[in-house]
Short mmCIF file of C-alpha atoms in Angstrom, two decimals:
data_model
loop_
_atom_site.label_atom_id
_atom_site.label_comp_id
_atom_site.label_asym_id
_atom_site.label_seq_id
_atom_site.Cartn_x
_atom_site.Cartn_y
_atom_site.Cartn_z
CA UNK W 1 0.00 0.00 0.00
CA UNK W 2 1.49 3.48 -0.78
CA UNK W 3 0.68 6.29 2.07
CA UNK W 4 -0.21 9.60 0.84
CA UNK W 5 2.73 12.33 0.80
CA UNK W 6 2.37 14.42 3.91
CA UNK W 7 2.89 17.78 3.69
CA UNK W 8 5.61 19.41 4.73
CA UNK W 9 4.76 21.38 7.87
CA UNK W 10 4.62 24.85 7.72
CA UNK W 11 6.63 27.27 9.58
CA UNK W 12 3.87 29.73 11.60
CA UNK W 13 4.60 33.43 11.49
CA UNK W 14 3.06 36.15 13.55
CA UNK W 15 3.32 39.75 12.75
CA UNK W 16 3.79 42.68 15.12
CA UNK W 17 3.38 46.33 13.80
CA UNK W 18 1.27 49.16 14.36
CA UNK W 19 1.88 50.50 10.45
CA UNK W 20 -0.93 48.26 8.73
CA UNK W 21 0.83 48.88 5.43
CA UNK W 22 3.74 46.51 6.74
CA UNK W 23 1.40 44.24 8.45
CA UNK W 24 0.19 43.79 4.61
CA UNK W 25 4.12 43.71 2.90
CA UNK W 26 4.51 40.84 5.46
CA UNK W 27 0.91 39.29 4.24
CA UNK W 28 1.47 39.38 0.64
CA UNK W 29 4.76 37.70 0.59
CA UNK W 30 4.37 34.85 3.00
CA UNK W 31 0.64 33.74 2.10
CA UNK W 32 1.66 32.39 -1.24
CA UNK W 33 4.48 31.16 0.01
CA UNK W 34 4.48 26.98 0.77
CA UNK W 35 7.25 26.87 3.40
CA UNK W 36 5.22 29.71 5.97
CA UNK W 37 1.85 29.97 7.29
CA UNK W 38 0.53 33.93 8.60
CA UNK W 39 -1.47 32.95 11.41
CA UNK W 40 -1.59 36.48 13.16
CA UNK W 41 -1.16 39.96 13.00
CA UNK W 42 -1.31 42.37 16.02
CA UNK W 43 -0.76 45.97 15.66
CA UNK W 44 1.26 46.32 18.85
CA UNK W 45 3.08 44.34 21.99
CA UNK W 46 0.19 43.92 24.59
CA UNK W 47 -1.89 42.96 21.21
CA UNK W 48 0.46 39.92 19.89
CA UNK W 49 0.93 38.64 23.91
CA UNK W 50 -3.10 38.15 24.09
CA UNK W 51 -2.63 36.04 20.39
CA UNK W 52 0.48 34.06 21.42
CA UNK W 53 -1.26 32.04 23.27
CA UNK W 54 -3.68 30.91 20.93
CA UNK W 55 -1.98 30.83 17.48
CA UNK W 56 1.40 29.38 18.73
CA UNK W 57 3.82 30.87 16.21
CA UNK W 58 7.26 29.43 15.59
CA UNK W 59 8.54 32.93 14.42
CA UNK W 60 7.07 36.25 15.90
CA UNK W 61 8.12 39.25 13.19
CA UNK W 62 7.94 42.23 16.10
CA UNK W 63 8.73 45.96 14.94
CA UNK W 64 10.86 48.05 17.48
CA UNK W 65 9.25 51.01 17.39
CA UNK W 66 5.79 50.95 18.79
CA UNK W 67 3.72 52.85 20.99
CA UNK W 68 2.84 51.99 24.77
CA UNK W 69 5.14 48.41 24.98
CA UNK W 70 7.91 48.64 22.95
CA UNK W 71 8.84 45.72 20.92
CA UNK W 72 12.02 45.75 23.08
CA UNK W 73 10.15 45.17 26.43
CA UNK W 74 7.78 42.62 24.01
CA UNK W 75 10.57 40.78 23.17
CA UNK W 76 11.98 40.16 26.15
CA UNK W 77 8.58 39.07 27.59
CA UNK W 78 8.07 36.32 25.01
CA UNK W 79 11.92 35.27 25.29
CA UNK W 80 10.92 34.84 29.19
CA UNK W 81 7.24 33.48 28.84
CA UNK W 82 8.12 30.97 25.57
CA UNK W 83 12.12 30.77 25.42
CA UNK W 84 11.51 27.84 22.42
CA UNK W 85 9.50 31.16 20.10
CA UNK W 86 12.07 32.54 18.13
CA UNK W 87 11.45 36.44 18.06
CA UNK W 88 13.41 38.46 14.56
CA UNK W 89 13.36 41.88 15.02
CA UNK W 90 11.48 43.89 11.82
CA UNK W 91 12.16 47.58 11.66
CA UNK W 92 13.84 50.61 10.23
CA UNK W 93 16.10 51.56 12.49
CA UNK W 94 19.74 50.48 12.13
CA UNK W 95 21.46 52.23 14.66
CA UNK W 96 23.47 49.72 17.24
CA UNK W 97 21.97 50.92 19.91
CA UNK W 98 18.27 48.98 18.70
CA UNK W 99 20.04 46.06 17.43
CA UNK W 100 21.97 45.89 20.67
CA UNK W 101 19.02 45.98 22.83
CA UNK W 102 16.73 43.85 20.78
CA UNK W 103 19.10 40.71 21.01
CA UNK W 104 20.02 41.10 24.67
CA UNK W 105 16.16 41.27 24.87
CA UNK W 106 16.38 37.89 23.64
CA UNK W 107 15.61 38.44 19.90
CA UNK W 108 17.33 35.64 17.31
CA UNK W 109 17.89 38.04 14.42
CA UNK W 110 17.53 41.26 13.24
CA UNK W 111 16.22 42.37 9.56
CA UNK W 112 15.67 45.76 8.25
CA UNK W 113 12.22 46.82 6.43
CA UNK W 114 14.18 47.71 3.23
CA UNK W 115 15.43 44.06 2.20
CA UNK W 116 14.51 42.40 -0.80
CA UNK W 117 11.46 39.84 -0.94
CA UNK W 118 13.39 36.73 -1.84
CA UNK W 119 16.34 37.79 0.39
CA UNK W 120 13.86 37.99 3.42
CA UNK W 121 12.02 34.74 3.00
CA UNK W 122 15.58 33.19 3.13
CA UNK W 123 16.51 34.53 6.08
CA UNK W 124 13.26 33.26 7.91
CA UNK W 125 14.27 30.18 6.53
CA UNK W 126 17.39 30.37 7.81
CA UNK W 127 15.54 31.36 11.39
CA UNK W 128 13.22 28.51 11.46
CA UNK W 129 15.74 25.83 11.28
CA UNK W 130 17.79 27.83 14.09
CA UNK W 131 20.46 30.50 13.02
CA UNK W 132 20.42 33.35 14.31
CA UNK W 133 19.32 36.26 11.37
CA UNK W 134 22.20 39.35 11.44
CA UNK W 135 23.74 40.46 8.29
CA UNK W 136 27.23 41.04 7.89
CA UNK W 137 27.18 44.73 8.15
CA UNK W 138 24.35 44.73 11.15
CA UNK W 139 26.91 42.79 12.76
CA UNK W 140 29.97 44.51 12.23
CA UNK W 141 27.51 47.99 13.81
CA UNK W 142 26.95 45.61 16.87
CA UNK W 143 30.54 44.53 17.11
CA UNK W 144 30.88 48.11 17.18
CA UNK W 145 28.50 49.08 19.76
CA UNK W 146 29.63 46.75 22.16
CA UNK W 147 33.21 47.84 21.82
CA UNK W 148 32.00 51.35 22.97
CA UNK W 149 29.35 49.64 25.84
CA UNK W 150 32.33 47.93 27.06
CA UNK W 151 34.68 50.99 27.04
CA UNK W 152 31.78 52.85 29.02
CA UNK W 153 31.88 50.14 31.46
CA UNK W 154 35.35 50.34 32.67
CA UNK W 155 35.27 54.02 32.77
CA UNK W 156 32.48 53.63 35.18
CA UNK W 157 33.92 50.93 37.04
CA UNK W 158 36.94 52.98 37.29
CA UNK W 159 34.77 55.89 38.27
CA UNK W 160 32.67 53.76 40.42
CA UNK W 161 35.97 52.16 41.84
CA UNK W 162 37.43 55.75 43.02
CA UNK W 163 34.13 56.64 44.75
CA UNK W 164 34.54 53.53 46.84
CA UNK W 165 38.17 54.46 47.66
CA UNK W 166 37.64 57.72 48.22
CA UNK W 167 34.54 57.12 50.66
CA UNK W 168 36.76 54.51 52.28
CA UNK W 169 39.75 56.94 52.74
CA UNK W 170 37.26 59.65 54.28
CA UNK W 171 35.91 57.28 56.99
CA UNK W 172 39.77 56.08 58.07
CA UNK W 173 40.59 59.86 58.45
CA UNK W 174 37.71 61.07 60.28
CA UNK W 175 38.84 57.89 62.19
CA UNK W 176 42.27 58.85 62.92
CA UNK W 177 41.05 62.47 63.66
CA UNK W 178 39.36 60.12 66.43
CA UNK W 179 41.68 57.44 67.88
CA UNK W 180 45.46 57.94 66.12
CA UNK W 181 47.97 59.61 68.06
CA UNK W 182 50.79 57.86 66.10
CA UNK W 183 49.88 60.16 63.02
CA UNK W 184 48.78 58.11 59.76
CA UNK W 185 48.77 54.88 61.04
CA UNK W 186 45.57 53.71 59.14
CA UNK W 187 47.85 54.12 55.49
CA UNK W 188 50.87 53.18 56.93
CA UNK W 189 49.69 49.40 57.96
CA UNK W 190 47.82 49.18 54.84
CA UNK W 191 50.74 49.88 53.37
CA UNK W 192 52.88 47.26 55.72
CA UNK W 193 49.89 44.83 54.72
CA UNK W 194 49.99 45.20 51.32
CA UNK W 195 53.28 44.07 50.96
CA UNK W 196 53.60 41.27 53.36
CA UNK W 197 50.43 40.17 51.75
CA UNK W 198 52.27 40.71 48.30
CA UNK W 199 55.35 38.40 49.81
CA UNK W 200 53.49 35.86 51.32
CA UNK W 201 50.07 35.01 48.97
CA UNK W 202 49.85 37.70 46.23
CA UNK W 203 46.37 36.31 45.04
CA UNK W 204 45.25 38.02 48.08
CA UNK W 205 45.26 41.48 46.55
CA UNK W 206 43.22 40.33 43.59
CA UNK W 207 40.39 41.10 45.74
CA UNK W 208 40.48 44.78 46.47
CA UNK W 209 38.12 44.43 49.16
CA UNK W 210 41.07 42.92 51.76
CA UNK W 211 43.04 46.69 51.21
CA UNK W 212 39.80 48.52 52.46
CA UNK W 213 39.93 46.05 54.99
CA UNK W 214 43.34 46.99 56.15
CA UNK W 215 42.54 50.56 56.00
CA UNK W 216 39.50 50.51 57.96
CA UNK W 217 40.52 47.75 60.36
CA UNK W 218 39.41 49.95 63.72
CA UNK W 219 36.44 51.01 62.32
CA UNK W 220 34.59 49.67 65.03
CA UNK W 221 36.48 52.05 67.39
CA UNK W 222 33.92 54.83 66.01
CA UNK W 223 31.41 52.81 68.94
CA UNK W 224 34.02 52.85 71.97
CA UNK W 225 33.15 55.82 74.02
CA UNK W 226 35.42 58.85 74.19
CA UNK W 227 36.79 58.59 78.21
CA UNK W 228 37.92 54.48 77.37
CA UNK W 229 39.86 55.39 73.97
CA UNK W 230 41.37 59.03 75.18
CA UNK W 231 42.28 57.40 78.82
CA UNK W 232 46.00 58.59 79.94
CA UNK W 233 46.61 55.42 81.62
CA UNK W 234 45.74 51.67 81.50
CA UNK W 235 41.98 50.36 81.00
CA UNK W 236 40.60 48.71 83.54
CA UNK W 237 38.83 45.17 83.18
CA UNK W 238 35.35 46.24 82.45
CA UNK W 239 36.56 49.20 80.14
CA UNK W 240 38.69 46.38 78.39
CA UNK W 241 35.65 44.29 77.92
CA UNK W 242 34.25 47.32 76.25
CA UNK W 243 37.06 48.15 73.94
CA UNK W 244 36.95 43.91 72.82
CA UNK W 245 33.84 44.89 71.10
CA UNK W 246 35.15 47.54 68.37
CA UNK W 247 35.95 44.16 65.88
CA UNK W 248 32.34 43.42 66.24
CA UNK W 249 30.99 46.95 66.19
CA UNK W 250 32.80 47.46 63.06
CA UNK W 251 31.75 44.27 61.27
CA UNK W 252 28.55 45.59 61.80
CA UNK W 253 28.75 49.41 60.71
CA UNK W 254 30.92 47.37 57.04
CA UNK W 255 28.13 44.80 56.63
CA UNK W 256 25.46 47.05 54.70
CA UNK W 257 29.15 47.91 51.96
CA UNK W 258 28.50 44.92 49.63
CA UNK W 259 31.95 45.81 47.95
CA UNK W 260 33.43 45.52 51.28
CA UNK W 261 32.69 41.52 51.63
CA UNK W 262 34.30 39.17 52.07
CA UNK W 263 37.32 40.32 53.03
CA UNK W 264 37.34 43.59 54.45
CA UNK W 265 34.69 42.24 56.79
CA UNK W 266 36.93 39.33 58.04
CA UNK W 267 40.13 41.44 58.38
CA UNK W 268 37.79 44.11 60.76
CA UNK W 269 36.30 40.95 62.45
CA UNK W 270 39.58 38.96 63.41
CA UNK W 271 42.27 41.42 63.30
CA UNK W 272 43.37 41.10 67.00
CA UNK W 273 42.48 37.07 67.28
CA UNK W 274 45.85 35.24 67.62
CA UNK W 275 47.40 32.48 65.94
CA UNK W 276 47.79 30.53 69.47
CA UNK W 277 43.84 31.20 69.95
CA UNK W 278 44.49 33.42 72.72
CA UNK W 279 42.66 36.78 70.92
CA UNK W 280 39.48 38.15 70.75
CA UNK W 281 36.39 38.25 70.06
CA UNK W 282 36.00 34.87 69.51
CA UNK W 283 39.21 33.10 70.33
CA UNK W 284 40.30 31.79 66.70
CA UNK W 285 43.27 29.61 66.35
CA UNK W 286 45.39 28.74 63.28
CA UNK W 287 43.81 28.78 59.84
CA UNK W 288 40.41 29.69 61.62
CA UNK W 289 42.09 33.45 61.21
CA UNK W 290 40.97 34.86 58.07
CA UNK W 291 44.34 35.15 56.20
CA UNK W 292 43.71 38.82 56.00
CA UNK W 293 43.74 39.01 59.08
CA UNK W 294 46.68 36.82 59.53
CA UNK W 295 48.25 39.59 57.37
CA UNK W 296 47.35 42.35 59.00
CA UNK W 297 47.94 41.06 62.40
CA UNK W 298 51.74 41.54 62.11
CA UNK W 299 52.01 45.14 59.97
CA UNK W 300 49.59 46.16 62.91
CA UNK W 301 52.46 44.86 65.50
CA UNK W 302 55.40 46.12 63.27
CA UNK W 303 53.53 50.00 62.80
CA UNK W 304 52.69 49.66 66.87
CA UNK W 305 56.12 48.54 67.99
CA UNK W 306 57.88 51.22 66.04
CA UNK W 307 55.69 54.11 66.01
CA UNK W 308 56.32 57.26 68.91
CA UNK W 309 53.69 57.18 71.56
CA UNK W 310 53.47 60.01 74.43
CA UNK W 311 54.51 57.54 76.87
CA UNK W 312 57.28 56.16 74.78
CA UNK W 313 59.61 56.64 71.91
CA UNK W 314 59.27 54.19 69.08
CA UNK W 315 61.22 50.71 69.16
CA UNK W 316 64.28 50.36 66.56
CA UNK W 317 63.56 48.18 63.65
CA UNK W 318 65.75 45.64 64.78
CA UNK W 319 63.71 45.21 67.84
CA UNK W 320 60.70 45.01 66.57
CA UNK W 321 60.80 42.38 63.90
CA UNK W 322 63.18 40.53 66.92
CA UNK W 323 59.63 40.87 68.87
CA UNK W 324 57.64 39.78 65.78
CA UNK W 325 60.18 36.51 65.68
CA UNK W 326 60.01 35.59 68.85
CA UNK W 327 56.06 35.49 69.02
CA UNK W 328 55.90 33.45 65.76
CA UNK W 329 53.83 30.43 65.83
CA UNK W 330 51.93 32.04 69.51
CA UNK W 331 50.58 35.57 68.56
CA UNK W 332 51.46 35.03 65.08
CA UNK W 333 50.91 32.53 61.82
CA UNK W 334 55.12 31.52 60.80
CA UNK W 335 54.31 31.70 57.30
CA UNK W 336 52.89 35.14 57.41
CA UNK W 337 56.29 35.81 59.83
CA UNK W 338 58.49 34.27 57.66
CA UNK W 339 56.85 36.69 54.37
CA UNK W 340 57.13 39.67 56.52
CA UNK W 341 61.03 39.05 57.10
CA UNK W 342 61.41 38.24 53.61
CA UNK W 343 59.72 41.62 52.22
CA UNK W 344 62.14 43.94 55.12
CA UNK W 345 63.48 45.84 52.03
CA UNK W 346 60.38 46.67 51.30
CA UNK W 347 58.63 47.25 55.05
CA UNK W 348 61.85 49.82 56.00
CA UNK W 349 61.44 51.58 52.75
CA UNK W 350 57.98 52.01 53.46
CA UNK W 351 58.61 53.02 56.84
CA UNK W 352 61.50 55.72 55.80
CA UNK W 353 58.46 57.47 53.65
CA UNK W 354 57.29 58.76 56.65
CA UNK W 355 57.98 62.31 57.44
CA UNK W 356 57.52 62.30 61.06
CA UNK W 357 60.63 59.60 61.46
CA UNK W 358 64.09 59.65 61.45
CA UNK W 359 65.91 57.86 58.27
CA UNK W 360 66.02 54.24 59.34
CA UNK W 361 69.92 53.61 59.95
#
């Protein structure tokens, strides 16, 4: 017995325009055609979404330029609603800024009003069995656009970037206007940081967010009343309980500063817990310590032990990274001890920069 040929199955367009005389260009040269079947036209976005449903095109034809919902915002609410309905833009406009936006809407091609019958059957074709529709020279004009989107986006980043670093710079001064009486010791252990960190893990510093960290480490100190951090002469025990609570304080004032996590947040946290497990707030030992804070826990020693206090001239270098030795492995991590030995050219040029000290001999 010999079965009838089927017939191919047809291809279903819809049509989205709100000029009728398209909707009719569009009419007259798919109709006769045996590969397509018109089963819609709508005159606008909210229009075609109501006849979706019902006709089930393969291939929605939706003009860009339409009153009330653009066929932009149409576009991307088919690509959401029906991500297996290929959507081909159909308009005038050739600027890259449309084509740009229509196919991170989620259109599949793009074809201009102006093209030749044959040439845009062909590239419905083309569309139905699943290439994407952009001609050479609309794609060249997007190439194009996105070379200049991207450009736009670094120099906001980079704009974006200096905002952060310039709030973050502001709040350590007003800090040190607050609590330093060593004179820029915020920069100065960021700096000490920095390079240690640079010796002894250099993928550290891939994440910005560990330098803010560094800089803003007493943040918390902001909370500590005025009589406990301006106090001549040694805390007692319950205004050293309260002074234990600036790491948490200042975990808390960072946390709202996504840009700030996670490492500026850990460094603020843990700076003053101790290898040994002996520091606070929460008694970490070993690799429990953020590295950062690791890091930071021995430029904050180093800047402390050799900066002038009114009670006490600084410590020679020699002394202090003799200190810094001898607590390596209790107070502090050896590895991070070992680094900050191995970067002293470094740490005592840094620490000659400062105008307030002698030339280190």
């Amino acid at each position: 017995m010999v079965l009838p040929e089927q017939s191919p199955v047809k291809v279903r367009v819809l049509v989205v325009d709100d000029v009728p005389q398209f909707r009719v260009l569009v009419r007259e040269i798919l109709e006769p055609h045996p590969d397509f079947e018109l089963v819609g036209e709508a005159a606008g976005g909210p229009e075609a979404l109501e006849m979706i449903g019902t006709c089930q095109p393969n291939l929605v034809l939706m003009d860009v330029d339409m009153p009330g919902l653009s066929g932009i915002m149409a576009t991307r609410i088919i690509a959401d609603r029906y991500p297996e309905m290929r959507v081909i833009a159909w308009t005038t406009h050739e600027e890259p800024k449309f084509i740009t936006e229509m196919i991170a809407a989620g259109a599949f091609g793009y074809l201009l009003k102006g093209i030749a019958a044959d040439d845009f059957v062909e590239a419905l074709q083309w569309a139905a069995k699943g290439q994407s529709v952009l001609s050479r020279d609309l794609t060249s004009a997007v190439m194009t656009e996105l070379g200049r989107l991207y450009r736009h986006a670094e120099q906001r980043a980079e704009e974006l970037h200096t905002s952060y670093l310039s709030t973050v710079q502001s709040l350590a001064a007003a800090l040190e206007t607050k609590d330093d009486q060593t004179g820029n010791h915020a920069k100065r252990v960021q700096d000490y940081a920095t390079i240690i960190a640079r010796s002894f893990l250099p993928e550290l510093l891939e994440e910005e967010s560990i330098v803010f960290g560094f800089l803003l480490h007493d943040v918390g100190k902001i909370g500590i009343p005025e009589q406990i951090l301006m106090k001549p002469g040694p805390l007692d025990e319950s205004e050293w309980a309260i002074m234990k609570q600036h790491p948490v304080m200042g975990s808390k004032i960072l946390e709202p500063a996504r840009f700030l996590h996670p490492h500026a947040i850990n460094v603020v946290m843990a700076h003053h817990e101790r290898w040994d497990g002996e520091g606070y707030p929460n008694r970490l030992a070993g690799e429990d310590v953020p590295v950062g804070a690791r890091v930071f826990a021995v430029a904050d020693a180093f800047d402390a032990m050799t900066s002038d206090r009114p009670y006490r001239k600084g410590l020679p270098v020699e002394v202090a990274m003799d200190e810094i030795t001898r607590h390596s492995g209790s107070q502090f991590d050896p590895d991070v001890v070992s680094a900050f030995l191995a970067a002293e050219a470094q740490i005592l040029q840094r620490l000659n920069q400062d105008s307030r000290r002698s030339p280190v001999q």
